[in-house]
XYZ file of N, CA and C in Angstrom:
669
model
N 96.047 46.375 25.236
C 95.668 45.086 25.805
C 96.158 43.949 24.898
N 96.686 42.908 25.512
C 97.261 41.803 24.747
C 96.161 41.009 24.052
N 96.465 40.460 22.861
C 95.468 39.639 22.157
C 94.988 38.453 22.989
N 95.905 37.852 23.796
C 95.515 36.708 24.620
C 94.448 37.106 25.632
N 94.575 38.339 26.189
C 93.582 38.809 27.149
C 92.223 38.998 26.487
N 92.227 39.529 25.247
C 90.971 39.681 24.500
C 90.323 38.334 24.237
N 91.135 37.353 23.886
C 90.612 36.010 23.633
C 90.012 35.412 24.887
N 90.703 35.555 26.018
C 90.192 35.025 27.283
C 88.881 35.703 27.672
N 88.790 37.008 27.443
C 87.556 37.735 27.766
C 86.401 37.273 26.883
N 86.698 37.054 25.574
C 85.667 36.576 24.660
C 85.174 35.193 25.061
N 86.111 34.319 25.430
C 85.736 32.963 25.858
C 84.885 33.025 27.121
N 85.265 33.900 28.055
C 84.511 34.033 29.301
C 83.087 34.514 29.048
N 82.913 35.388 28.064
C 81.583 35.878 27.744
C 80.747 34.852 26.993
N 81.385 34.048 26.139
C 80.657 33.099 25.304
C 80.300 31.819 26.045
N 81.107 31.434 27.030
C 80.897 30.157 27.727
C 79.491 30.014 28.290
N 78.920 31.037 28.996
C 77.549 30.871 29.517
C 76.499 30.718 28.421
N 76.821 31.147 27.194
C 75.857 31.077 26.093
C 75.872 29.734 25.374
N 76.876 28.898 25.669
C 77.012 27.628 24.952
C 75.776 26.743 25.082
N 75.218 26.526 26.311
C 74.013 25.671 26.397
C 72.852 26.201 25.567
N 72.623 27.524 25.600
C 71.517 28.095 24.836
C 71.757 27.941 23.341
N 72.995 28.207 22.894
C 73.309 28.058 21.473
C 73.170 26.609 21.032
N 73.591 25.670 21.891
C 73.471 24.251 21.572
C 72.007 23.843 21.475
N 71.186 24.349 22.401
C 69.755 24.028 22.373
C 69.098 24.581 21.109
N 69.462 25.802 20.744
C 68.903 26.402 19.526
C 69.324 25.606 18.296
N 70.605 25.210 18.261
C 71.093 24.436 17.129
C 70.395 23.096 16.999
N 70.238 22.387 18.120
C 69.566 21.090 18.087
C 68.091 21.239 17.735
N 67.456 22.301 18.263
C 66.052 22.537 17.930
C 65.865 22.836 16.453
N 66.763 23.650 15.916
C 66.693 23.963 14.487
C 66.897 22.713 13.644
N 67.866 21.884 14.034
C 68.121 20.634 13.310
C 66.914 19.709 13.383
N 66.287 19.640 14.550
C 65.128 18.767 14.736
C 63.980 19.182 13.810
N 63.616 20.459 13.869
C 62.470 20.924 13.082
C 62.766 20.912 11.581
N 64.002 21.232 11.202
C 64.340 21.205 9.777
C 64.332 19.780 9.240
N 64.792 18.816 10.045
C 64.777 17.409 9.629
C 63.350 16.909 9.467
N 62.500 17.216 10.451
C 61.094 16.807 10.372
C 60.420 17.457 9.165
N 60.683 18.741 8.960
C 60.071 19.441 7.830
C 60.518 18.882 6.493
N 61.816 18.585 6.362
C 62.345 18.040 5.115
C 61.756 16.662 4.838
N 61.700 15.814 5.879
C 61.162 14.470 5.704
C 59.681 14.520 5.350
N 58.927 15.394 6.010
C 57.498 15.516 5.704
C 57.286 16.044 4.291
N 58.129 16.975 3.849
C 58.006 17.522 2.502
C 58.221 16.437 1.454
N 59.142 15.526 1.718
C 59.384 14.420 0.796
C 58.123 13.567 0.640
N 57.464 13.287 1.758
C 56.233 12.489 1.695
C 55.123 13.233 0.958
N 55.022 14.525 1.204
C 53.971 15.311 0.558
C 54.151 15.369 -0.953
N 55.391 15.290 -1.411
C 55.667 15.345 -2.844
C 55.654 13.961 -3.495
N 55.560 12.919 -2.697
C 55.544 11.565 -3.234
C 54.177 11.179 -3.770
N 54.071 9.923 -4.233
C 52.833 9.452 -4.835
C 51.723 9.224 -3.817
N 52.066 8.970 -2.548
C 51.052 8.629 -1.550
C 50.119 9.794 -1.250
N 50.619 11.044 -1.384
C 49.825 12.247 -1.157
C 49.126 12.230 0.203
N 49.870 12.110 1.306
C 49.225 12.145 2.623
C 48.822 13.572 2.983
N 48.039 13.711 4.043
C 47.757 15.037 4.567
C 49.005 15.567 5.282
N 48.983 16.848 5.601
C 50.129 17.433 6.295
C 50.334 16.763 7.648
N 49.237 16.502 8.352
C 49.343 15.842 9.651
C 49.914 14.439 9.536
N 49.466 13.691 8.538
C 49.991 12.337 8.337
C 51.465 12.370 7.973
N 51.858 13.333 7.152
C 53.268 13.443 6.765
C 54.140 13.782 7.968
N 53.678 14.702 8.801
C 54.443 15.069 10.001
C 54.539 13.894 10.972
N 53.436 13.146 11.097
C 53.467 11.973 11.973
C 54.445 10.916 11.476
N 54.441 10.661 10.174
C 55.383 9.691 9.602
C 56.821 10.171 9.761
N 57.046 11.474 9.615
C 58.391 12.017 9.785
C 58.872 11.851 11.224
N 57.971 12.049 12.187
C 58.337 11.856 13.595
C 58.665 10.390 13.873
N 57.889 9.489 13.299
C 58.164 8.063 13.503
C 59.484 7.639 12.866
N 59.858 8.315 11.774
C 61.114 7.976 11.093
C 62.311 8.700 11.687
N 62.086 9.548 12.687
C 63.178 10.350 13.241
C 64.339 9.505 13.773
N 64.098 8.404 14.509
C 65.244 7.584 14.955
C 66.103 7.088 13.790
N 65.454 6.681 12.701
C 66.209 6.229 11.527
C 66.998 7.380 10.919
N 66.373 8.547 10.829
C 67.056 9.711 10.254
C 68.244 10.132 11.114
N 68.073 10.067 12.431
C 69.194 10.371 13.333
C 70.309 9.355 13.126
N 69.913 8.087 12.976
C 70.912 7.050 12.711
C 71.652 7.307 11.410
N 70.947 7.796 10.391
C 71.594 8.125 9.108
C 72.609 9.253 9.290
N 72.236 10.256 10.090
C 73.161 11.359 10.354
C 74.411 10.852 11.060
N 74.230 9.979 12.042
C 75.375 9.444 12.779
C 76.265 8.588 11.871
N 75.633 7.792 11.013
C 76.411 6.982 10.063
C 77.195 7.886 9.124
N 76.549 8.946 8.641
C 77.226 9.872 7.733
C 78.405 10.554 8.419
N 78.190 10.994 9.659
C 79.274 11.660 10.394
C 80.436 10.699 10.613
N 80.109 9.469 11.055
C 81.170 8.480 11.274
C 81.902 8.129 9.993
N 81.137 7.967 8.913
C 81.761 7.621 7.643
C 82.659 8.721 7.114
N 82.205 9.959 7.199
C 83.005 11.059 6.678
C 84.226 11.335 7.558
N 84.097 11.113 8.866
C 85.272 11.265 9.733
C 86.331 10.212 9.398
N 85.863 8.964 9.182
C 86.797 7.905 8.809
C 87.430 8.210 7.457
N 86.610 8.688 6.520
C 87.150 9.036 5.207
C 88.146 10.181 5.310
N 87.822 11.177 6.156
C 88.730 12.315 6.314
C 90.075 11.863 6.863
N 90.034 10.907 7.795
C 91.288 10.401 8.371
C 92.109 9.675 7.320
N 91.462 8.739 6.616
C 92.170 7.980 5.586
C 92.548 8.885 4.421
N 91.621 9.780 4.036
C 91.888 10.669 2.911
C 93.019 11.642 3.186
N 93.090 12.135 4.415
C 94.174 13.054 4.764
C 95.523 12.351 4.701
N 95.551 11.109 5.183
C 96.788 10.337 5.114
C 97.184 10.085 3.661
N 96.203 9.686 2.837
C 96.488 9.446 1.418
C 96.917 10.725 0.716
N 96.280 11.843 1.077
C 96.630 13.120 0.474
C 98.057 13.524 0.844
N 98.439 13.256 2.095
C 99.803 13.588 2.528
C 100.831 12.765 1.763
N 100.535 11.470 1.575
C 101.459 10.611 0.830
C 101.527 11.039 -0.639
N 100.371 11.391 -1.211
C 100.339 11.845 -2.598
C 101.114 13.149 -2.755
N 100.897 14.062 -1.813
C 101.594 15.346 -1.875
C 103.096 15.154 -1.742
N 103.480 14.203 -0.914
C 104.909 13.935 -0.743
C 105.520 13.419 -2.038
N 104.767 12.539 -2.734
C 105.288 12.003 -3.982
C 105.307 13.031 -5.099
N 104.255 13.872 -5.169
C 104.172 14.854 -6.241
C 105.039 16.085 -5.987
N 105.440 16.282 -4.742
C 106.215 17.483 -4.422
C 107.535 17.534 -5.182
N 108.039 16.372 -5.549
C 109.302 16.339 -6.303
C 109.089 16.743 -7.758
N 107.814 16.685 -8.221
C 107.518 16.976 -9.622
C 106.965 18.384 -9.800
N 105.971 18.754 -9.000
C 105.306 20.047 -9.178
C 105.459 20.961 -7.970
N 106.279 20.575 -7.029
C 106.495 21.426 -5.867
C 105.506 21.126 -4.758
N 105.846 21.549 -3.550
C 105.019 21.234 -2.391
C 103.653 21.916 -2.459
N 103.629 23.202 -2.859
C 102.354 23.921 -2.935
C 101.429 23.305 -3.973
N 101.952 22.996 -5.150
C 101.138 22.388 -6.201
C 100.638 21.009 -5.809
N 101.501 20.229 -5.154
C 101.109 18.890 -4.724
C 100.006 18.962 -3.674
N 100.114 19.910 -2.755
C 99.078 20.068 -1.731
C 97.747 20.455 -2.366
N 97.792 21.337 -3.358
C 96.561 21.756 -4.036
C 95.911 20.595 -4.773
N 96.710 19.777 -5.435
C 96.170 18.603 -6.134
C 95.524 17.649 -5.144
N 96.182 17.423 -4.015
C 95.633 16.529 -2.996
C 94.314 17.036 -2.443
N 94.232 18.331 -2.175
C 92.996 18.909 -1.646
C 91.866 18.796 -2.659
N 92.152 19.096 -3.931
C 91.127 19.001 -4.973
C 90.615 17.574 -5.126
N 91.517 16.610 -5.070
C 91.099 15.207 -5.161
C 90.236 14.809 -3.978
N 90.602 15.270 -2.788
C 89.836 14.957 -1.586
C 88.435 15.546 -1.670
N 88.341 16.785 -2.107
C 87.036 17.437 -2.250
C 86.201 16.734 -3.328
N 86.847 16.346 -4.430
C 86.129 15.669 -5.518
C 85.512 14.361 -5.037
N 86.263 13.604 -4.246
C 85.734 12.334 -3.728
C 84.589 12.586 -2.757
N 84.702 13.612 -1.918
C 83.634 13.937 -0.974
C 82.350 14.328 -1.718
N 82.491 15.109 -2.778
C 81.325 15.503 -3.577
C 80.711 14.280 -4.246
N 81.552 13.400 -4.760
C 81.061 12.178 -5.413
C 80.283 11.316 -4.418
N 80.800 11.181 -3.193
C 80.106 10.404 -2.170
C 78.771 11.055 -1.809
N 78.753 12.384 -1.725
C 77.509 13.083 -1.410
C 76.451 12.819 -2.479
N 76.865 12.774 -3.739
C 75.928 12.493 -4.825
C 75.421 11.054 -4.742
N 76.288 10.116 -4.436
C 75.875 8.714 -4.349
C 74.894 8.478 -3.203
N 74.970 9.299 -2.158
C 74.110 9.110 -0.989
C 73.011 10.170 -0.889
N 72.746 10.878 -1.983
C 71.789 11.975 -1.940
C 70.347 11.489 -1.768
N 70.097 10.217 -2.043
C 68.734 9.678 -1.957
C 68.466 8.937 -0.651
N 69.323 9.092 0.339
C 69.143 8.364 1.598
C 67.813 8.728 2.261
N 67.537 10.009 2.418
C 66.291 10.411 3.079
C 65.059 10.036 2.262
N 65.029 10.251 0.935
C 63.885 9.737 0.168
C 63.694 8.230 0.299
N 64.776 7.477 0.380
C 64.653 6.025 0.565
C 63.979 5.716 1.898
N 64.390 6.416 2.953
C 63.801 6.183 4.273
C 62.320 6.527 4.270
N 61.959 7.677 3.698
C 60.589 8.154 3.794
C 59.653 7.493 2.783
N 60.121 7.251 1.574
C 59.242 6.738 0.519
C 59.220 5.220 0.441
N 60.279 4.578 0.926
C 60.322 3.114 0.887
C 60.133 2.486 2.262
N 60.077 3.306 3.301
C 59.867 2.782 4.644
C 61.046 2.024 5.206
N 62.250 2.317 4.732
C 63.450 1.646 5.230
C 63.765 2.171 6.628
N 63.992 1.269 7.568
C 64.240 1.675 8.950
C 65.682 1.466 9.385
N 66.463 0.782 8.570
C 67.870 0.543 8.900
C 68.731 1.568 8.177
N 69.470 2.419 8.894
C 70.277 3.444 8.225
C 71.268 2.875 7.223
N 71.911 1.761 7.560
C 72.883 1.171 6.637
C 72.199 0.683 5.366
N 70.998 0.139 5.510
C 70.234 -0.288 4.334
C 69.877 0.907 3.460
N 69.540 2.036 4.095
C 69.200 3.244 3.338
C 70.394 3.740 2.529
N 71.585 3.724 3.128
C 72.783 4.140 2.400
C 73.090 3.177 1.258
N 72.932 1.883 1.519
C 73.179 0.886 0.465
C 72.196 1.050 -0.688
N 70.940 1.303 -0.350
C 69.905 1.481 -1.376
C 70.186 2.722 -2.225
N 70.564 3.836 -1.589
C 70.903 5.040 -2.343
C 72.087 4.787 -3.267
N 73.070 4.051 -2.782
C 74.244 3.717 -3.600
C 73.823 2.920 -4.832
N 72.906 1.978 -4.638
C 72.445 1.150 -5.754
C 71.641 1.972 -6.763
N 70.776 2.847 -6.267
C 69.918 3.624 -7.155
C 70.702 4.598 -8.017
N 71.775 5.147 -7.476
C 72.543 6.156 -8.213
C 73.705 5.554 -8.995
N 73.797 4.247 -9.031
C 74.946 3.601 -9.672
C 75.058 3.960 -11.144
N 73.936 3.941 -11.858
C 73.988 4.095 -13.314
C 73.942 5.544 -13.786
N 73.712 6.495 -12.877
C 73.510 7.866 -13.345
C 74.224 8.895 -12.477
N 75.194 8.485 -11.662
C 75.779 9.438 -10.715
C 76.546 10.551 -11.435
N 77.132 10.265 -12.600
C 77.855 11.319 -13.322
C 76.881 12.372 -13.846
N 75.785 11.920 -14.455
C 74.786 12.861 -14.954
C 74.123 13.612 -13.806
N 73.902 12.907 -12.710
C 73.303 13.537 -11.538
C 74.216 14.617 -10.974
N 75.504 14.347 -10.950
C 76.462 15.335 -10.471
C 76.428 16.589 -11.334
N 76.413 16.400 -12.665
C 76.351 17.547 -13.561
C 75.054 18.311 -13.417
N 73.950 17.592 -13.252
C 72.657 18.253 -13.113
C 72.587 19.079 -11.835
N 73.044 18.511 -10.722
C 73.025 19.244 -9.458
C 73.965 20.441 -9.495
N 75.079 20.299 -10.219
C 75.998 21.433 -10.360
C 75.330 22.564 -11.130
N 74.605 22.216 -12.212
C 73.888 23.233 -12.983
C 72.794 23.898 -12.148
N 72.222 23.145 -11.219
C 71.199 23.709 -10.342
C 71.820 24.613 -9.280
N 73.014 24.246 -8.826
C 73.649 24.993 -7.744
C 74.254 26.309 -8.221
N 74.754 26.324 -9.454
C 75.427 27.538 -9.951
C 74.489 28.743 -9.983
N 73.280 28.646 -10.561
C 72.389 29.814 -10.533
C 72.041 30.246 -9.110
N 71.856 29.262 -8.227
C 71.551 29.597 -6.826
C 72.679 30.408 -6.205
N 73.927 30.002 -6.445
C 75.064 30.729 -5.893
C 75.174 32.130 -6.488
N 74.881 32.256 -7.798
C 74.941 33.569 -8.441
C 73.886 34.504 -7.850
N 72.658 34.002 -7.742
C 71.575 34.817 -7.188
C 71.865 35.180 -5.737
N 72.362 34.201 -4.975
C 72.707 34.460 -3.576
C 73.803 35.508 -3.464
N 74.773 35.451 -4.397
C 75.838 36.456 -4.390
C 75.309 37.842 -4.685
N 74.371 37.940 -5.640
C 73.770 39.238 -5.969
C 72.997 39.784 -4.775
N 72.249 38.901 -4.103
C 71.500 39.317 -2.912
C 72.441 39.814 -1.827
N 73.563 39.133 -1.647
C 74.527 39.550 -0.636
C 75.141 40.901 -0.979
N 75.376 41.137 -2.278
C 75.918 42.437 -2.685
C 74.921 43.558 -2.399
N 73.650 43.311 -2.729
C 72.620 44.312 -2.448
C 72.470 44.510 -0.950
N 72.609 43.417 -0.196
C 72.471 43.501 1.259
C 73.583 44.311 1.890
N 74.672 44.492 1.159
C 75.762 45.286 1.696
C 75.487 46.770 1.662
N 74.405 47.194 0.984
C 74.045 48.605 0.919
C 73.449 49.049 2.248
N 73.585 50.315 2.594
C 73.031 50.821 3.862
C 71.524 50.603 3.956
N 71.069 50.211 5.136
C 69.646 50.045 5.395
C 69.014 48.837 4.762
N 69.786 47.858 4.359
C 69.234 46.698 3.654
C 69.296 45.426 4.480
N 69.433 45.525 5.802
C 69.542 44.328 6.633
C 68.258 43.494 6.558
N 67.091 44.159 6.627
C 65.828 43.428 6.557
C 65.699 42.714 5.211
N 66.066 43.408 4.142
C 66.021 42.796 2.812
C 66.934 41.579 2.746
N 68.104 41.669 3.361
C 69.055 40.561 3.363
C 68.452 39.331 4.018
N 67.893 39.510 5.218
C 67.320 38.381 5.948
C 66.136 37.791 5.188
N 65.241 38.656 4.717
C 64.038 38.188 4.028
C 64.376 37.504 2.711
N 65.233 38.138 1.914
C 65.554 37.601 0.585
C 66.328 36.292 0.687
N 67.307 36.238 1.591
C 68.077 34.999 1.737
C 67.213 33.868 2.270
N 66.314 34.182 3.203
C 65.411 33.144 3.712
C 64.479 32.625 2.636
N 63.928 33.547 1.835
C 63.027 33.150 0.755
C 63.760 32.359 -0.315
N 64.973 32.786 -0.637
C 65.766 32.087 -1.645
C 66.136 30.688 -1.177
N 66.532 30.572 0.079
C 66.893 29.267 0.630
C 65.689 28.332 0.655
N 64.526 28.862 1.026
C 63.307 28.047 1.047
C 62.945 27.560 -0.353
N 63.008 28.449 -1.333
C 62.673 28.075 -2.707
C 63.641 27.014 -3.237
N 64.929 27.188 -2.952
C 65.921 26.221 -3.426
C 65.708 24.864 -2.764
N 65.417 24.871 -1.463
C 65.192 23.609 -0.747
C 63.977 22.872 -1.299
N 62.897 23.605 -1.548
C 61.696 22.969 -2.094
C 61.945 22.418 -3.492
N 62.657 23.173 -4.320
C 62.971 22.708 -5.676
C 63.849 21.464 -5.628
N 64.888 21.490 -4.781
C 65.789 20.348 -4.672
C 65.047 19.121 -4.144
N 64.161 19.324 -3.169
C 63.392 18.207 -2.623
C 62.505 17.580 -3.684
N 61.828 18.423 -4.460
C 60.966 17.911 -5.532
C 61.776 17.130 -6.558
N 62.950 17.613 -6.881
C 63.807 16.925 -7.850
C 64.249 15.576 -7.311
N 64.631 15.522 -6.041
C 65.099 14.259 -5.453
C 63.965 13.248 -5.352
N 62.760 13.716 -5.034
C 61.615 12.812 -4.977
C 61.324 12.241 -6.365
N 61.306 13.109 -7.378
C 61.061 12.638 -8.745
C 62.158 11.692 -9.203
N 63.404 12.005 -8.852
C 64.522 11.145 -9.220
C 64.402 9.780 -8.567
N 64.040 9.762 -7.290
C 63.886 8.477 -6.600
C 62.779 7.649 -7.242
N 61.675 8.299 -7.577
C 60.563 7.559 -8.163
C 60.930 6.983 -9.525
N 61.728 7.695 -10.278
C 62.164 7.175 -11.573
C 63.143 6.018 -11.404
N 64.139 6.214 -10.573
C 65.173 5.183 -10.420
C 64.660 3.949 -9.693
N 63.683 4.148 -8.791
C 63.150 3.014 -8.040
C 62.002 2.332 -8.771
N 61.622 2.858 -9.951
C 60.536 2.234 -10.702
C 59.166 2.628 -10.210
N 59.085 3.765 -9.476
C 57.793 4.202 -8.966
C 56.973 4.968 -9.987
N 57.559 5.215 -11.169
C 56.844 5.908 -12.241
C 56.920 5.043 -13.489
N 56.100 5.287 -14.480
C 56.145 4.494 -15.712
C 57.509 4.511 -16.354
N 58.195 5.678 -16.299
C 59.531 5.755 -16.850
C 60.512 5.198 -15.846
N 61.552 4.593 -16.322
C 62.558 4.040 -15.436
C 63.781 4.919 -15.434
N 64.867 4.360 -14.895
C 66.112 5.132 -14.821
C 66.622 5.516 -16.199
N 66.189 4.795 -17.220
C 66.683 5.096 -18.553
C 66.279 6.487 -18.991
N 65.137 7.010 -18.488
C 64.711 8.342 -18.887
C 65.687 9.380 -18.360
N 66.149 9.197 -17.106
C 67.098 10.153 -16.546
C 68.419 10.093 -17.277
N 68.770 8.922 -17.724
C 70.044 8.767 -18.426
C 69.937 9.365 -19.815
């Protein structure tokens, strides 16, 4: 059987599942966003009840959706401009280090800028939830301002936090490759992901409180 026929058959089978998969994806995004936003409030100084935190997260949902849309639009625009810049850079460097080397340099630079932007905007959700900001653009601007003096240290700190997580996750995946370990894989990866998310959320809340002056220590302590 031709590969094209296999592809057409796969598409025919998957097409009816698209609405269900889309609904599951949107539902997962909805509940994870609400849970993350509520967790930020629970870890903040206000110490609301779980019900109050969930209610505040629901009220902030339009702003959070707006932040997601702004992020998607911004990264798409950056990808367009960055790809063009990378192509021009690769064209110029290809005469010096070859086409393959120039392409690799361009890709690494593009990824580095994307990571840097992610670090500068890492406090967007804490700004929305802890400061009551309702304008997505204001939330991005506020995160940019808060991380101005410490983004390099923050990048290194988050990298140090991510490396052990990746190592542990890799070990879990290796163990999960053993026969009869599917349940262990699902349970361990879910537990590991939950623990990492809670730890990262607590760190971001504490970081926001320090940089925003919500604690006795200011940004100088983080620096």
